[in-house]
Tab-separated table of C-alpha atoms in Angstrom:
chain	number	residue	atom	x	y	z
T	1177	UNK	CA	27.530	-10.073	25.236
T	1178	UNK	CA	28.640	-8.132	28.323
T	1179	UNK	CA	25.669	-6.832	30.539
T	1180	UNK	CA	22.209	-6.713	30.368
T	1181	UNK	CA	20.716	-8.021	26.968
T	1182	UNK	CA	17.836	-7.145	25.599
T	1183	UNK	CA	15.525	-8.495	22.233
T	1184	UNK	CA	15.141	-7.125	19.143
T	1185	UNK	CA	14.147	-7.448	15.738
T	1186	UNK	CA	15.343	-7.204	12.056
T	1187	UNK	CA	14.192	-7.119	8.590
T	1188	UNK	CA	16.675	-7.492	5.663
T	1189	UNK	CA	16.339	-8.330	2.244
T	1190	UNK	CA	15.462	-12.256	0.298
T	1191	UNK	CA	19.254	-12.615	0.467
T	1192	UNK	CA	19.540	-12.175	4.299
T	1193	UNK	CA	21.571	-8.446	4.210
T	1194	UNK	CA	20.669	-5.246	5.285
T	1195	UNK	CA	19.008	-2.667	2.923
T	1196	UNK	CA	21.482	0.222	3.649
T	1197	UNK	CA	24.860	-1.447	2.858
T	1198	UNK	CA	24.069	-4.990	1.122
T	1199	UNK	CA	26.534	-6.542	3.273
T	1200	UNK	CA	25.749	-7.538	6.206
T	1201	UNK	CA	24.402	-11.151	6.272
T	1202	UNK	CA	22.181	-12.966	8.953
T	1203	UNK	CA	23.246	-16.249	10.137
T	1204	UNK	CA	21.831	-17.450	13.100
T	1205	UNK	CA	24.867	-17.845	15.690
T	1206	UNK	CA	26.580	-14.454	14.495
T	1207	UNK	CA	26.804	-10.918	15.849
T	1208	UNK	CA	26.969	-7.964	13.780
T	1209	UNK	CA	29.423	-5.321	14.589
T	1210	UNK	CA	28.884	-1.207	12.865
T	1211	UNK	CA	32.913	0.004	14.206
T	1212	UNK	CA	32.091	3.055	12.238
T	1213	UNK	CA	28.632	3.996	14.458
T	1214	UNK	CA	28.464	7.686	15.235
T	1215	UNK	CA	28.389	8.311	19.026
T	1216	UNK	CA	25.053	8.133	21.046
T	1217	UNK	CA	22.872	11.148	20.758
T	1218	UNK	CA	23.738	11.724	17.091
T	1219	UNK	CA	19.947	10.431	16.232
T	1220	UNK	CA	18.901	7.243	14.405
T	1221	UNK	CA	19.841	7.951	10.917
T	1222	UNK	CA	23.494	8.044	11.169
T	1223	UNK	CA	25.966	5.433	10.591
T	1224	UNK	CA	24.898	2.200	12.865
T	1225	UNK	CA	23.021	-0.934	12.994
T	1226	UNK	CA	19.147	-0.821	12.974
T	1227	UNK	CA	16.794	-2.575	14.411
T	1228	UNK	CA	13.121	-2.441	16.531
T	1229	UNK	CA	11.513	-3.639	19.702
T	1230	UNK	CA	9.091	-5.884	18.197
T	1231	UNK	CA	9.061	-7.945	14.578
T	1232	UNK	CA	6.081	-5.844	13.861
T	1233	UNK	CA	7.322	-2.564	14.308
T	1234	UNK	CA	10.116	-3.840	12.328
T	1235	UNK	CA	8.017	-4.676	8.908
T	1236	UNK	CA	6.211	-1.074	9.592
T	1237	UNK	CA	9.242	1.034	9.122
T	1238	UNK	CA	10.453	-1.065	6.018
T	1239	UNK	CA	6.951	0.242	4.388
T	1240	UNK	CA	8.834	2.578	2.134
T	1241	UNK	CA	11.596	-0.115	0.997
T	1242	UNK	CA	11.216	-1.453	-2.942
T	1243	UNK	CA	8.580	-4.435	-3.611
T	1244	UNK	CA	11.643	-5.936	-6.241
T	1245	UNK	CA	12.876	-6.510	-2.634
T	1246	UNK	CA	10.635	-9.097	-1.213
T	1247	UNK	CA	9.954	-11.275	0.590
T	1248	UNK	CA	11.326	-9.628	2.961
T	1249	UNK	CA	12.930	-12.038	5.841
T	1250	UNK	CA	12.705	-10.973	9.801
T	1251	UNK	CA	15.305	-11.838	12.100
T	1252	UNK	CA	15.142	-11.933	16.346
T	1253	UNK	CA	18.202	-10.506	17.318
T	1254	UNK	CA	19.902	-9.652	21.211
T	1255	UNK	CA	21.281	-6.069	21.546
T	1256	UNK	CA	23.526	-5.359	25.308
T	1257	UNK	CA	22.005	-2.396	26.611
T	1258	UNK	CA	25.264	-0.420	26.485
T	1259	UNK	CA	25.404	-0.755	22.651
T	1260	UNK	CA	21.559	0.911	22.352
T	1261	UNK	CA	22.822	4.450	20.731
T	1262	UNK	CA	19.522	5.942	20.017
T	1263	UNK	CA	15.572	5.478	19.937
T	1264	UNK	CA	13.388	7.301	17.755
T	1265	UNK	CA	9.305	6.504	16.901
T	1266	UNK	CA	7.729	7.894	13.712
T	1267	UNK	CA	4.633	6.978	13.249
T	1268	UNK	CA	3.392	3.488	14.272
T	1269	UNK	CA	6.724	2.564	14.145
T	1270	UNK	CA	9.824	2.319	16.861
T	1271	UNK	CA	13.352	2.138	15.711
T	1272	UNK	CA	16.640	1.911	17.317
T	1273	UNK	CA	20.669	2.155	16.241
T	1274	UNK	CA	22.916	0.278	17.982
T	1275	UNK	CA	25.971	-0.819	17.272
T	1276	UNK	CA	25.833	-4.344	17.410
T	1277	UNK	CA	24.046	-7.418	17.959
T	1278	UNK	CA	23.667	-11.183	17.763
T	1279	UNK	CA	21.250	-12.719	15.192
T	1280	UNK	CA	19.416	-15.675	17.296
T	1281	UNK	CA	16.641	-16.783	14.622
T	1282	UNK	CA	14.670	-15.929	11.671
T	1283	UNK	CA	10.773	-14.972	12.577
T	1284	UNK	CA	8.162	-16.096	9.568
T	1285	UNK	CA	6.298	-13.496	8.172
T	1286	UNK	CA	3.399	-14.951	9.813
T	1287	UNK	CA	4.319	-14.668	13.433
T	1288	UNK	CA	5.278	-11.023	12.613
T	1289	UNK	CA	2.171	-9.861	11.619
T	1290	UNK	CA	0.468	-12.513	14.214
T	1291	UNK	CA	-1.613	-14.423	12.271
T	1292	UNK	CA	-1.951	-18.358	11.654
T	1293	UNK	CA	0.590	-19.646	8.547
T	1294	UNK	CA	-2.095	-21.467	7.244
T	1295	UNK	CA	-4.933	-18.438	7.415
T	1296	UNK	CA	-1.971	-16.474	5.913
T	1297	UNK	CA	-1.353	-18.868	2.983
T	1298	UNK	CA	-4.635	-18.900	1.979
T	1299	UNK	CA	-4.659	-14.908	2.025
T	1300	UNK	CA	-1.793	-15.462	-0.099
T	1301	UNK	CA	-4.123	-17.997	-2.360
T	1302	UNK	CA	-6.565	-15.279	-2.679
T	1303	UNK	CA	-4.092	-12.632	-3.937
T	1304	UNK	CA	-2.939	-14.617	-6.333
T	1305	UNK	CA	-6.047	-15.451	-7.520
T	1306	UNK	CA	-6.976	-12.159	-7.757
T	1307	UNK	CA	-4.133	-10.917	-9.936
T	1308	UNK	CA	-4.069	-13.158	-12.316
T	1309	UNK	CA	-7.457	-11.829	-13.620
T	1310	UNK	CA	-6.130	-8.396	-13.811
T	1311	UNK	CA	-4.800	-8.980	-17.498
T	1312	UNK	CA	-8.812	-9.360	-19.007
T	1313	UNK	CA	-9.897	-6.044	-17.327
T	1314	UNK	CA	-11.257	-4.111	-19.953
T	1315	UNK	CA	-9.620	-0.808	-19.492
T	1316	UNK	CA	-11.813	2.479	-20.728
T	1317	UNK	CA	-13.973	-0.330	-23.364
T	1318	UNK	CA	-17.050	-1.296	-21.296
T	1319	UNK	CA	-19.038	-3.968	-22.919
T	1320	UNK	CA	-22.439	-2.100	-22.369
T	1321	UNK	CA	-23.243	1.349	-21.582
T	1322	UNK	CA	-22.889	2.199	-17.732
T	1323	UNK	CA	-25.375	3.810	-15.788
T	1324	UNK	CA	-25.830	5.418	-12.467
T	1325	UNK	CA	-27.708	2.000	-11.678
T	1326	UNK	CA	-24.382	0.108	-11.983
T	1327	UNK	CA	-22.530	2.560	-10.190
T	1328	UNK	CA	-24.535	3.905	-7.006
T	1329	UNK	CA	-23.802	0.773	-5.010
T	1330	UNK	CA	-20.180	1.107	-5.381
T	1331	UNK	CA	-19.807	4.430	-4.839
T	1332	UNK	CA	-21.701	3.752	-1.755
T	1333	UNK	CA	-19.681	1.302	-0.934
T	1334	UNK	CA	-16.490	3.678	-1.010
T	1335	UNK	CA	-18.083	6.204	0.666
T	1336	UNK	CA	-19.160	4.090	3.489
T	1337	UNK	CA	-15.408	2.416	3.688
T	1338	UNK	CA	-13.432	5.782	3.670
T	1339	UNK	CA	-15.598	7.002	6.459
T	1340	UNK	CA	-14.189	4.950	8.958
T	1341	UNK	CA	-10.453	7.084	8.707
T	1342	UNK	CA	-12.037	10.617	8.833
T	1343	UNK	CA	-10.765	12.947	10.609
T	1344	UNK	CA	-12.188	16.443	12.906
T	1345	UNK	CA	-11.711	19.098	10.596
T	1346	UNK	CA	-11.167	17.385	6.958
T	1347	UNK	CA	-14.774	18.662	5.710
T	1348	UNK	CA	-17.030	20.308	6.710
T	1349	UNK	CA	-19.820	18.620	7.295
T	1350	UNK	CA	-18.203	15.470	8.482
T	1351	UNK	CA	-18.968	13.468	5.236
T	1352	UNK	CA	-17.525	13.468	1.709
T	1353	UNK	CA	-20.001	14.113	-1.019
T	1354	UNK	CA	-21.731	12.043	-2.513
T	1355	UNK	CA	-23.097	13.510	-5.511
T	1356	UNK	CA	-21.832	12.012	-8.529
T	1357	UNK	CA	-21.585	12.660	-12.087
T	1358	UNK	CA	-20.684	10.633	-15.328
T	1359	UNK	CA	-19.052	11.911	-17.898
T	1360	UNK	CA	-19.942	10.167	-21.500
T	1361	UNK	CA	-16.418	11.943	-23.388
T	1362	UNK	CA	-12.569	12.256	-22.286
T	1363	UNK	CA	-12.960	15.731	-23.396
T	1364	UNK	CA	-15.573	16.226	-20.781
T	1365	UNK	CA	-13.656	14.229	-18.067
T	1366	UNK	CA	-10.574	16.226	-19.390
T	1367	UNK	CA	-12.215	19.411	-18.435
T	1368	UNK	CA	-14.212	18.259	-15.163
T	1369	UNK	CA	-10.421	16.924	-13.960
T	1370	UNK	CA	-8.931	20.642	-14.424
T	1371	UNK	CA	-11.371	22.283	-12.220
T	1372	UNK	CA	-10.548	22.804	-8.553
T	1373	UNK	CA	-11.309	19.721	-5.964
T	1374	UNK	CA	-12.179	21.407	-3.132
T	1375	UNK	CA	-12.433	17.914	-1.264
T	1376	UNK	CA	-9.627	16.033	-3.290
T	1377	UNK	CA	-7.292	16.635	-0.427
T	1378	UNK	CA	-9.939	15.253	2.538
T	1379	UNK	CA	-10.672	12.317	-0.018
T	1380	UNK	CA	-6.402	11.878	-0.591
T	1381	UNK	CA	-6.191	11.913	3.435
T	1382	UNK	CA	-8.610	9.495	4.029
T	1383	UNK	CA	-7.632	6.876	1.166
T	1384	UNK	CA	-4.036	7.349	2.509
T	1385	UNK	CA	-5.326	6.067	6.081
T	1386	UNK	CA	-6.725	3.276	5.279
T	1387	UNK	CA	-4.045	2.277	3.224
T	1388	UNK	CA	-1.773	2.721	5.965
T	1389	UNK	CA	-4.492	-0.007	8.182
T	1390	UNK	CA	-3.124	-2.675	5.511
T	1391	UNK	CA	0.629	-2.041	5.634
T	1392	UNK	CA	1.512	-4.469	8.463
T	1393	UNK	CA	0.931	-7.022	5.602
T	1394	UNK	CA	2.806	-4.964	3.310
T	1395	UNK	CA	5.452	-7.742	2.818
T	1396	UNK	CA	3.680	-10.776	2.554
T	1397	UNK	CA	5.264	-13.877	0.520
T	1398	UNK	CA	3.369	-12.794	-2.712
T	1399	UNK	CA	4.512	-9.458	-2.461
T	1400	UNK	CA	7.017	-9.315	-5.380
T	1401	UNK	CA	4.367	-11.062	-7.619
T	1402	UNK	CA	1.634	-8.386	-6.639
T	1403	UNK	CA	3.879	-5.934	-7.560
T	1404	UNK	CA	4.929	-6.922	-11.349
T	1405	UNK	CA	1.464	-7.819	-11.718
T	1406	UNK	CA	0.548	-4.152	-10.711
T	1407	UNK	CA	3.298	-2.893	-13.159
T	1408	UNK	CA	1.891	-5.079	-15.968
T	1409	UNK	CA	-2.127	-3.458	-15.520
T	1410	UNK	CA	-1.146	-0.645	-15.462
T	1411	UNK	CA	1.368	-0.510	-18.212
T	1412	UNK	CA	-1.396	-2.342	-20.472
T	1413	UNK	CA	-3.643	0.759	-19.676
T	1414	UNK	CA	-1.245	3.448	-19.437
T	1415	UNK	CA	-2.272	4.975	-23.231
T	1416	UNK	CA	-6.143	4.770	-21.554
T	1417	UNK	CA	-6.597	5.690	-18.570
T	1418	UNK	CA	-7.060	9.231	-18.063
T	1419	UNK	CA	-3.558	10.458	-16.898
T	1420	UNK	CA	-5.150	13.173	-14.844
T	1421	UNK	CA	-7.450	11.058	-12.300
T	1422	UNK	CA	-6.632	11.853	-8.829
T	1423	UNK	CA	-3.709	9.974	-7.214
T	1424	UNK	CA	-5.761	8.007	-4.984
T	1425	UNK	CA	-7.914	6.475	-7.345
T	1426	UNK	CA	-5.426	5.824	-9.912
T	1427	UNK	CA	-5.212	1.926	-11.021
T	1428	UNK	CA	-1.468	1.440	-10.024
T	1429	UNK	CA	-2.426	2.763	-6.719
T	1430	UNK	CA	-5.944	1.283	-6.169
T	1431	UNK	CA	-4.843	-2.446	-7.825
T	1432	UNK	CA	-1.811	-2.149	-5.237
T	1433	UNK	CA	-3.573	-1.386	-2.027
T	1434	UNK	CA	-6.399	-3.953	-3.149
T	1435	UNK	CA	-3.971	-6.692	-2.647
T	1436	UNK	CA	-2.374	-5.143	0.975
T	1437	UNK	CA	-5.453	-4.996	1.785
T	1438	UNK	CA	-7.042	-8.592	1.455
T	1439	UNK	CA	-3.313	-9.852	2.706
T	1440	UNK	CA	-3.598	-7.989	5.929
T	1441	UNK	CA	-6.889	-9.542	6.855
T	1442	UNK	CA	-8.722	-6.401	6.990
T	1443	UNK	CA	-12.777	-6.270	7.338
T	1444	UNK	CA	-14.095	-6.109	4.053
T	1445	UNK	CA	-17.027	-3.489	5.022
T	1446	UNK	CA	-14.244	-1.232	5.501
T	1447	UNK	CA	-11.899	-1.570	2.652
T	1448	UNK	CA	-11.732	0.901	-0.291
T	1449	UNK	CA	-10.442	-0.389	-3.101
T	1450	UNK	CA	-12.518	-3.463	-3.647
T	1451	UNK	CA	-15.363	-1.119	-5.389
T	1452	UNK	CA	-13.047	0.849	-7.271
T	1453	UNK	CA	-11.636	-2.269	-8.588
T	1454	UNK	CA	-15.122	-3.036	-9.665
T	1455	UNK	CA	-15.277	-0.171	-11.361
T	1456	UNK	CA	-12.418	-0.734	-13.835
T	1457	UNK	CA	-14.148	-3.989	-14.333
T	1458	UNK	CA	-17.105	-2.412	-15.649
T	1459	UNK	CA	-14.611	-0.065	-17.887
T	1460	UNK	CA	-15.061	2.846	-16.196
T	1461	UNK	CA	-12.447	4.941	-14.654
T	1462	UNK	CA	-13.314	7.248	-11.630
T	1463	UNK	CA	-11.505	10.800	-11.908
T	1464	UNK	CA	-12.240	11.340	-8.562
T	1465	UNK	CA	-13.641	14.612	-6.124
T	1466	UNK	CA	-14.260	17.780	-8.529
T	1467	UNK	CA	-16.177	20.894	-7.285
T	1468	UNK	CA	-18.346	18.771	-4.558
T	1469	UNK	CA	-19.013	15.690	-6.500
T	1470	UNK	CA	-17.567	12.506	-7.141
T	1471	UNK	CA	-16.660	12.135	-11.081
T	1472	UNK	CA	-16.510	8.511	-13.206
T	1473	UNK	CA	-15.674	8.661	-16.776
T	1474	UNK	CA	-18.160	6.585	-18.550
T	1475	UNK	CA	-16.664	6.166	-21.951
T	1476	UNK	CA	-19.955	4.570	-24.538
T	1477	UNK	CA	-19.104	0.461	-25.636
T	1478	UNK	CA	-16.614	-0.528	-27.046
T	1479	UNK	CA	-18.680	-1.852	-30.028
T	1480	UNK	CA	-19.915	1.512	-30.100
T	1481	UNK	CA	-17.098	2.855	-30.199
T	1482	UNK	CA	-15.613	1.417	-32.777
T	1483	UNK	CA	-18.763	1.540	-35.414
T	1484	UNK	CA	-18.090	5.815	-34.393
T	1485	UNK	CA	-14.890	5.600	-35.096
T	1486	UNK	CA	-15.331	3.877	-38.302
């Protein structure tokens, strides 16, 4: 390379290629060359390479790329000055479009996201531990009747996590509420979920930030396994769980971020989804913020259920 060089960083898929064309391959030793790049000042998503200043900032803008994907690999590349097209940030994130540069090695996932391979392994351990006793959660058929007794602490508990990502201005008081109600029938959770959340949105905001704390793990090498695993729970209670729960409570999202989470390394105090797993352990199913209070479908035994039913 010709001039001043600078480093960079790349994330492509298992096989080594890029995400946009499938066919550009990594090998340490080569340089990749975009002839068709449009001309600087044309912004960064137009045709040309991309890559970002640091490995991190490189697995934060792949957040949005398909688990079926991973594991993800990350590449250290050199990029000449002169071929730097354009720059643009969103978010936490930095990326670039050049038009070419020289792959010089591949990063582990655990020097991106700066953390000791073992510690990470055993993050990974604990995942997969994790998911594999998704499959005997007992979706909507709770062995005993649940009471507020059972519940208080971890609603508590998710209270007390999602107050660390408020905001000025998303309630008013500065709090979420934390009145809650049970609801015994899915014709009573049915008609709580149809009335208007006045604090769904504050709730949605502040489950969405700390999900976006955990997404510099996003990647990690149990990833793919997470994510079939997520598919599979949730399938298995799709004809149960109230389709109408708020989005950020639902299991496919809460079982999802649960794992991100614990991957990441984050404090436990502060994480979210650990008590609404809980919940769906118990057989319960939280619906989520309805007209100031925080609703949990309760359905009666399973036992019970069945003797009614018969």
């Amino acid at each position: 390379m010709d001039g001043e060089v600078v480093t960079a960083f790349k994330c492509t898929t298992k096989d080594t290629v890029d995400f946009y064309t499938g066919k550009n391959a990594h090998v340490v030793g080569v340089t990749i060359i975009e002839p068709n790049h449009e001309p600087a000042g044309s912004g960064c998503c137009v045709p040309g390479l991309h890559v970002s200043p640091t490995a991190i900032e490189a697995l934060r803008s792949m957040r949005h790329k398909r688990c079926e994907q991973t594991p993800w690999r990350f590449w250290r590349v050199s990029v000449a000055k002169a071929d730097i097209l354009d720059k643009q940030t969103r978010g936490d994130a930095e990326k670039w479009r050049v038009r070419a540069y020289r792959v010089e090695e591949e990063i582990p996932l655990a020097t991106v996201i700066g953390c000791d391979p073992a510690v990470f392994q055993g993050r990974v351990a604990t995942v997969r531990a994790e998911i594999e006793t998704w499959p005997a959660i007992a979706w909507l058929r709770p062995e005993r009747e649940i009471t507020t007794t059972d519940l208080e602490p971890l609603i508590e508990r998710w209270h007390a996590a999602l107050s660390h990502y408020k905001r000025p201005g998303w309630w008013g008081t500065g709090e979420l509420p934390k009145k809650a109600r049970l609801v015994r029938t899915r014709a009573a959770a049915a008609d709580a979920a149809t009335a208007t959340a006045a604090t769904a949105a504050a709730a949605a905001d502040a489950a969405t930030a700390a999900a976006d704390a955990a997404d510099a793990a996003a990647t990690a090498a149990a990833a793919a396994d997470a994510a079939a695993a997520v598919t599979a729970a949730a399938d298995a209670a799709r004809s149960l769980w109230p389709y109408w729960c708020r989005w950020y409570i639902r299991p496919r999202y809460v079982l999802w971020r649960s794992v991100r989470w614990r991957l990441a390394g984050l404090p436990e105090d502060r994480n979210p989804w650990a008590p609404l797993v809980a919940m769906f352990r118990l057989g319960v199913i939280p619906i989520g913020y309805v007209r100031g209070e925080f609703v949990i479908y309760c359905p009666p035994p399973a036992a019970k259920a069945t003797k009614e039913a018969a």
